[in-house]
XYZ file of N, CA and C in Angstrom:
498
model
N 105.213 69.346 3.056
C 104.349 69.998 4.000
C 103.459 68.979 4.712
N 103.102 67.959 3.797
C 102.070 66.968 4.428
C 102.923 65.981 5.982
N 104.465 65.996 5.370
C 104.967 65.447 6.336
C 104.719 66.185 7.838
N 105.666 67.180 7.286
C 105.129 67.959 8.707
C 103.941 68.140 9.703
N 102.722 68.251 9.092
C 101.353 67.995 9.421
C 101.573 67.017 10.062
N 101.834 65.369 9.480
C 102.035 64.484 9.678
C 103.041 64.069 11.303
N 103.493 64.608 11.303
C 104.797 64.727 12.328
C 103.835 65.591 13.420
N 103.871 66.783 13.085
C 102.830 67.580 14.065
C 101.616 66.575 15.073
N 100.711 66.058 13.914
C 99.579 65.384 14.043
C 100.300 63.803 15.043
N 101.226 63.688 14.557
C 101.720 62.261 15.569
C 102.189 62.709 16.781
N 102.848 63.475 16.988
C 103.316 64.251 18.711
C 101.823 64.118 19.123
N 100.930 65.714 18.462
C 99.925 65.590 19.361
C 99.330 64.277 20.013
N 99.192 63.066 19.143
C 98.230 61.633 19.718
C 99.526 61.240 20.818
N 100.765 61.673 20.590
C 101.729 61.067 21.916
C 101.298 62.105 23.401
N 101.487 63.416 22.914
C 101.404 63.973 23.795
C 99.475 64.311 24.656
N 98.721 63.757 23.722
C 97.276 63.084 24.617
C 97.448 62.277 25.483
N 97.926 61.053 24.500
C 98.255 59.699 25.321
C 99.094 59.978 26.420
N 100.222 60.818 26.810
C 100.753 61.322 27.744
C 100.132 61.565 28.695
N 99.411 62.615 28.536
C 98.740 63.727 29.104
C 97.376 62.141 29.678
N 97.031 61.352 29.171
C 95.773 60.746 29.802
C 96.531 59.784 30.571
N 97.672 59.314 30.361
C 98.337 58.712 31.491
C 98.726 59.641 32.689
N 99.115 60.736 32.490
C 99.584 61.203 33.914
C 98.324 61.630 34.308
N 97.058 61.977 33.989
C 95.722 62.231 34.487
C 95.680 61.142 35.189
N 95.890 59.829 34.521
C 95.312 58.590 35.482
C 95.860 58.240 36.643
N 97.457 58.581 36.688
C 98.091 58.480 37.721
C 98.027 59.425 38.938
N 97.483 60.784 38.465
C 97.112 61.541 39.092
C 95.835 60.815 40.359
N 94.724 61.084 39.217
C 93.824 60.431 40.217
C 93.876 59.431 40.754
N 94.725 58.038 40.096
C 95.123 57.209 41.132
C 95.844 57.452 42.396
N 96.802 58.541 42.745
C 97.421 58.971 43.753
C 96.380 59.726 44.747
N 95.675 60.727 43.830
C 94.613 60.847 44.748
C 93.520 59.980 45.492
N 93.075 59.234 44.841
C 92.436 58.503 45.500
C 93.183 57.689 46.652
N 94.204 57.161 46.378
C 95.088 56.390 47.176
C 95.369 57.430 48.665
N 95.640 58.805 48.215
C 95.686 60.288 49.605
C 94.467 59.872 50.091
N 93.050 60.242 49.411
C 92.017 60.300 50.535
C 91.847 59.002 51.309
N 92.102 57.688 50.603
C 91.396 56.209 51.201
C 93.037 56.192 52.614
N 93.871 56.734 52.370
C 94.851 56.907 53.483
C 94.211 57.570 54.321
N 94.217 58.814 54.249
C 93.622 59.671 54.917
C 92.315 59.123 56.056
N 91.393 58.518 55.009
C 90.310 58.205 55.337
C 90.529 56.831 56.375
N 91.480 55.999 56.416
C 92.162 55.212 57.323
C 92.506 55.496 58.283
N 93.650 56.191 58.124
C 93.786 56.874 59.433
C 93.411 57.627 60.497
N 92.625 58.704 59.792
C 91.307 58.827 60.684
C 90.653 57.925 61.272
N 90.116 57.062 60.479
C 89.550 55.826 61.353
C 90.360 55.284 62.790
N 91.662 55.079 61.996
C 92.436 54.499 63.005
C 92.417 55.441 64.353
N 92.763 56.572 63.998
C 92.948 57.522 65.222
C 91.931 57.582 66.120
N 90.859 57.517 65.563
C 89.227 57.552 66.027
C 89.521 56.459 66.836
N 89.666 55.237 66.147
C 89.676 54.192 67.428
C 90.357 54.173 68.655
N 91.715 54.254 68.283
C 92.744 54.454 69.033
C 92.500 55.514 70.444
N 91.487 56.589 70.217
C 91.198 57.672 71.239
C 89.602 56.496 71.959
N 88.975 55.702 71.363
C 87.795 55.420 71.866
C 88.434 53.879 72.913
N 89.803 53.459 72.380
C 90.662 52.548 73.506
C 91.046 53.577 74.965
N 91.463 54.996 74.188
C 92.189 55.449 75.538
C 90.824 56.137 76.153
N 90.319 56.712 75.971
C 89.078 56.979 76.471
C 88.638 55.538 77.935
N 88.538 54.472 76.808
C 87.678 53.414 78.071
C 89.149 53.163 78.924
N 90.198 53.336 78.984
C 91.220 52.879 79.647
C 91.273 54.123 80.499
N 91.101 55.092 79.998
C 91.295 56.442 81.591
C 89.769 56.203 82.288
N 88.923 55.443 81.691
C 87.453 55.548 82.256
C 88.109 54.165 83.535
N 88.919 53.186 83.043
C 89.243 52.242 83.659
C 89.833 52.960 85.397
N 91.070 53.498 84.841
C 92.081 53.854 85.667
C 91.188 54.917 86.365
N 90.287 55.398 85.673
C 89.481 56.991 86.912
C 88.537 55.628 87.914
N 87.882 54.777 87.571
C 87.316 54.273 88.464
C 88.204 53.933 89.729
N 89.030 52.824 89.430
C 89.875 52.548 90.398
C 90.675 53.736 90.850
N 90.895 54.612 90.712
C 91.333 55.578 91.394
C 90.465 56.260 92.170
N 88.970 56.359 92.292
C 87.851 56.306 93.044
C 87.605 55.548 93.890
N 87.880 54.427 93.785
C 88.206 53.086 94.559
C 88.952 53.776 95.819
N 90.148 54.208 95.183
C 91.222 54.286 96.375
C 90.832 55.186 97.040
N 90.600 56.751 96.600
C 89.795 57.982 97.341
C 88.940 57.494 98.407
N 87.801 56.682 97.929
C 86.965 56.228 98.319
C 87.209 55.175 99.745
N 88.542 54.427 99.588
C 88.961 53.845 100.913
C 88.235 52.799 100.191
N 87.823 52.174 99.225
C 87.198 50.881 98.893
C 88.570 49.728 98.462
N 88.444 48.867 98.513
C 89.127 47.442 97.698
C 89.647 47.988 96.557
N 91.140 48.269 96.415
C 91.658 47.824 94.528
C 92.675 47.338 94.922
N 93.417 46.975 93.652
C 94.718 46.482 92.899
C 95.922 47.518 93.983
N 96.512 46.682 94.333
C 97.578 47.689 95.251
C 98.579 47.843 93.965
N 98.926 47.470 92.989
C 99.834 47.133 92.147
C 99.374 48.832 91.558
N 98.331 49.607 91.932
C 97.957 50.526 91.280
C 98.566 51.764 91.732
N 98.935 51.788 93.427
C 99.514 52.473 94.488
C 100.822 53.481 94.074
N 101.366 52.864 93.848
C 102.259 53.649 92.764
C 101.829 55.200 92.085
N 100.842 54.992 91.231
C 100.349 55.354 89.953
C 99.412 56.630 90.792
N 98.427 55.834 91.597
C 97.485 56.896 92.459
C 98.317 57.943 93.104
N 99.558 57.362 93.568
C 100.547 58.688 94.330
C 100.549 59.663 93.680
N 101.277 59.119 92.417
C 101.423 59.880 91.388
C 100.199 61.031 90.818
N 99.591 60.493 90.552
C 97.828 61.438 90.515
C 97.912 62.099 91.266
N 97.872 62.047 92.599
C 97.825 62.654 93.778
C 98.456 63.755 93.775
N 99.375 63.920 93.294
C 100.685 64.823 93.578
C 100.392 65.467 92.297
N 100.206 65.212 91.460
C 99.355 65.508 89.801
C 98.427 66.550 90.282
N 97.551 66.437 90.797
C 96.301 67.130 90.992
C 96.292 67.789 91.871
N 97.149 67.881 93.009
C 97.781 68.748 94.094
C 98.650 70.118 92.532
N 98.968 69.398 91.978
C 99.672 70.638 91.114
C 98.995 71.517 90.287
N 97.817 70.387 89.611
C 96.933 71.518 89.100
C 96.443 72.261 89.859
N 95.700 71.978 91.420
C 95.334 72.754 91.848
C 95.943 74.135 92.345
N 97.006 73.887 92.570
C 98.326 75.264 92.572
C 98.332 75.878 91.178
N 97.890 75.368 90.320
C 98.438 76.191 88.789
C 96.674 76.538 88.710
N 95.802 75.888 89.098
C 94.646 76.572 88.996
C 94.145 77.965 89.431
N 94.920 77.845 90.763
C 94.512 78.808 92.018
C 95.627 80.481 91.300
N 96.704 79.731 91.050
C 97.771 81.091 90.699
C 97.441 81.403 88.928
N 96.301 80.833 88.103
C 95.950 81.186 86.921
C 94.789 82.380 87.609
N 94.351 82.328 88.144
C 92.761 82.540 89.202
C 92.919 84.064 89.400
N 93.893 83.616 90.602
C 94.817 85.002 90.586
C 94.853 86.098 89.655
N 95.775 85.671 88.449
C 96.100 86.485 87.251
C 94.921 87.219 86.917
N 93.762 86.614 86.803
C 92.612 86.936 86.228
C 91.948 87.653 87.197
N 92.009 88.129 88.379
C 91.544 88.282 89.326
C 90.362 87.771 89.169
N 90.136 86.076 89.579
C 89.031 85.806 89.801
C 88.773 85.524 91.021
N 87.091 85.454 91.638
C 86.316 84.930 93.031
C 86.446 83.656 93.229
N 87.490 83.071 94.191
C 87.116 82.325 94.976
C 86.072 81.910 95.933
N 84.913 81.018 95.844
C 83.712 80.924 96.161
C 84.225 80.301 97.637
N 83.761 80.697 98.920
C 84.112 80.297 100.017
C 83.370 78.500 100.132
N 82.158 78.585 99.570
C 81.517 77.411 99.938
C 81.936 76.047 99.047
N 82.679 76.492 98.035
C 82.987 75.002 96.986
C 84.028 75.437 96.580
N 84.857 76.269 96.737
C 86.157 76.875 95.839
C 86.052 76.344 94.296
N 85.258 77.006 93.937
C 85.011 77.243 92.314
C 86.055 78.534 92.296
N 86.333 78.437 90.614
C 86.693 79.973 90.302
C 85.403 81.078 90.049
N 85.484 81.829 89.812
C 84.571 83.182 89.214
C 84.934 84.109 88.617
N 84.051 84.673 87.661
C 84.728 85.821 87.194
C 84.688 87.275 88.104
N 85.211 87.818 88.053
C 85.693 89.306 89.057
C 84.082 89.872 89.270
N 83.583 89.608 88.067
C 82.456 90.688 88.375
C 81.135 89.759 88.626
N 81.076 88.330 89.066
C 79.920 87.730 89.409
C 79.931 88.151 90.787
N 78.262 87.701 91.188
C 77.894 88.030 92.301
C 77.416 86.645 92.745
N 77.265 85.842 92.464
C 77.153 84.765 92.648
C 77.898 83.248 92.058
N 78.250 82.392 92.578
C 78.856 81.423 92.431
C 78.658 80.671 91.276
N 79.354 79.985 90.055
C 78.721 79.736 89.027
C 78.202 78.341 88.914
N 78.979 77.484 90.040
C 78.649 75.948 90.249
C 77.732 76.103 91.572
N 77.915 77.183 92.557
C 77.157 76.169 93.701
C 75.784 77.246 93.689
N 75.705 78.357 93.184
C 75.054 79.253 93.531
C 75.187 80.212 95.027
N 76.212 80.132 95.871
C 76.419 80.933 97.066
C 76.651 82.351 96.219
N 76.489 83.405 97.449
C 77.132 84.862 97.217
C 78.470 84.459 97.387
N 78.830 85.859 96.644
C 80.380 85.713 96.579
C 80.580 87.338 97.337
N 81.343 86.998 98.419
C 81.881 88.411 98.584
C 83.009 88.988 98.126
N 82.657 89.853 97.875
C 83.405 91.098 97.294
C 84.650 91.527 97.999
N 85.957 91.357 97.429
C 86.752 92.081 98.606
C 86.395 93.555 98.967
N 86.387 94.308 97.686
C 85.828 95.687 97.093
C 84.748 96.029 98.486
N 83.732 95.349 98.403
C 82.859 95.652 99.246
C 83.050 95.903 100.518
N 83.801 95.275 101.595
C 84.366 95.677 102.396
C 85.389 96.641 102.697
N 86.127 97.752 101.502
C 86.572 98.445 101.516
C 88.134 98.379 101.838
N 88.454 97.326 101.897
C 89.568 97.042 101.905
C 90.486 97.067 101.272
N 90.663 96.819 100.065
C 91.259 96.981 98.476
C 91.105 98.772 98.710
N 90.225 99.291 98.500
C 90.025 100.468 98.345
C 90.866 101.579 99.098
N 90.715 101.056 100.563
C 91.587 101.562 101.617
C 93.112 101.349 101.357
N 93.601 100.380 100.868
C 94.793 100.052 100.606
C 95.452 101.042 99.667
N 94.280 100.973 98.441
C 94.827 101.357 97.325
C 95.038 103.069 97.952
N 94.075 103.922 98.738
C 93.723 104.791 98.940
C 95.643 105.200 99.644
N 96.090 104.400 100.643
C 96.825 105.109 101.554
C 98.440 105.084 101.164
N 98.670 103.813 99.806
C 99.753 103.437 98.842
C 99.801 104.650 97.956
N 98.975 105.309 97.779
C 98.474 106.418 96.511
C 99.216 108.046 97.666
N 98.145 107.907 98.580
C 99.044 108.973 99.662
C 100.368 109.157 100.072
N 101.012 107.510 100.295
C 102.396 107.372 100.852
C 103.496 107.683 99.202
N 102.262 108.117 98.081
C 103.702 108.191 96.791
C 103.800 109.567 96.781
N 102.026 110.105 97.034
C 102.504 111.934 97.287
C 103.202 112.561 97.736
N 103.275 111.839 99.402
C 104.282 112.200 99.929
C 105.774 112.038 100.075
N 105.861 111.357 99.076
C 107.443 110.772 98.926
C 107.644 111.447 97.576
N 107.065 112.287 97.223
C 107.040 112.477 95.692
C 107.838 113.623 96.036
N 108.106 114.921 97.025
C 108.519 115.920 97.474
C 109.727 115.708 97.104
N 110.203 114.922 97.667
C 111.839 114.174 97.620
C 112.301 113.788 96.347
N 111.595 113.259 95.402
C 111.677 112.913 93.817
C 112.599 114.368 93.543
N 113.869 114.054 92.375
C 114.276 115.441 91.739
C 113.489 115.233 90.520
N 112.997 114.075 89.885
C 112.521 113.952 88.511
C 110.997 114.790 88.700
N 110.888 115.081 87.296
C 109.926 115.529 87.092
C 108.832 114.476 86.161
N 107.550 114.275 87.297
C 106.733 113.443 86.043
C 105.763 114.346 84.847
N 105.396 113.488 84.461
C 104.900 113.959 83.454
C 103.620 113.120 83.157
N 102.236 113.198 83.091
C 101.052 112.720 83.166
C 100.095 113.008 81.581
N 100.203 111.964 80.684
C 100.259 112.022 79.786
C 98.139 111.364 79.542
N 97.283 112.134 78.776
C 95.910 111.798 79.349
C 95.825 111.385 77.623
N 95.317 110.205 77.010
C 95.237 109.585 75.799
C 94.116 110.889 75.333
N 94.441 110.850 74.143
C 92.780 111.575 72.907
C 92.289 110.446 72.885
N 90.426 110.504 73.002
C 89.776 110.159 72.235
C 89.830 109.504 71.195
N 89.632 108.357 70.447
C 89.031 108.120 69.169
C 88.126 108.747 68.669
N 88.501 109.653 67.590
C 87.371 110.175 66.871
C 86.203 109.988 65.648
């Protein structure tokens, strides 16, 4: 019986000693994850504070050129390119604008939201299409021209009014 004990009692000191080696390797791996981690972050951090001063580079001289001042013609290329860049956002700006039905500000062409009354960058009024009655009139005589075409319909609609949340 003592053997057994004996036998018992010797696994367990293997299987500690086990068990405190893979603990150590454990936290050695961990530590080794965060000080990676913690590197690379760094690295990335830098890496954005290079591209940062390099678009700060390339936006100046591209001000340059707007501007009709002295640059690098070797840059000419690149500015086209922008050019035609920012001609596109402004098309994907204007037809996002749209979607949203937002105000085009006559005096700075800012966007707006539908329901300002005033401009959010320049401070001008914004007119209203609404206000002039135009939208309204439209909507008014599109709404008439379905009544009357509705005679001719064989289908039958059907006008379905939601319940409440109660």
């Amino acid at each position: 019986m003592d053997e057994f004990f004996d036998k018992l009692k010797d696994g367990a000191y293997k299987a500690k000693g086990g068990a405190e080696r893979i603990a150590k390797e454990v936290a050695k791996r961990t530590t080794n994850a965060i000080t990676y981690t913690k590197l690379n972050f760094s690295l990335n951090e830098t890496q954005n504070k290079v591209k940062d001063i390099y678009t700060e580079i390339g936006k100046t001289m591209y001000e340059k050129y707007l501007d009709g001042e002295e640059y690098d013609e070797s840059f000419l290329l690149s500015f086209e390119q922008v050019d035609k860049l920012m001609d596109e956002v402004a098309v994907l700006t204007e037809k996002l604008a749209e979607l949203k039905n937002s105000l085009k500000c006559p005096e700075c062409g800012a966007f707006n939201p539908s329901d300002a009354d005033y401009c959010i960058k320049c401070g001008s009024h914004l007119a209203d299409e609404a206000e002039d009655g135009e939208n309204e009139e439209d909507i008014e005589a599109a709404f008439e021209d379905a009544v009357e075409n509705d005679e001719d319909d064989d289908e039958e609609i059907i006008i379905i009014n939601p319940k409440k949340p109660e």
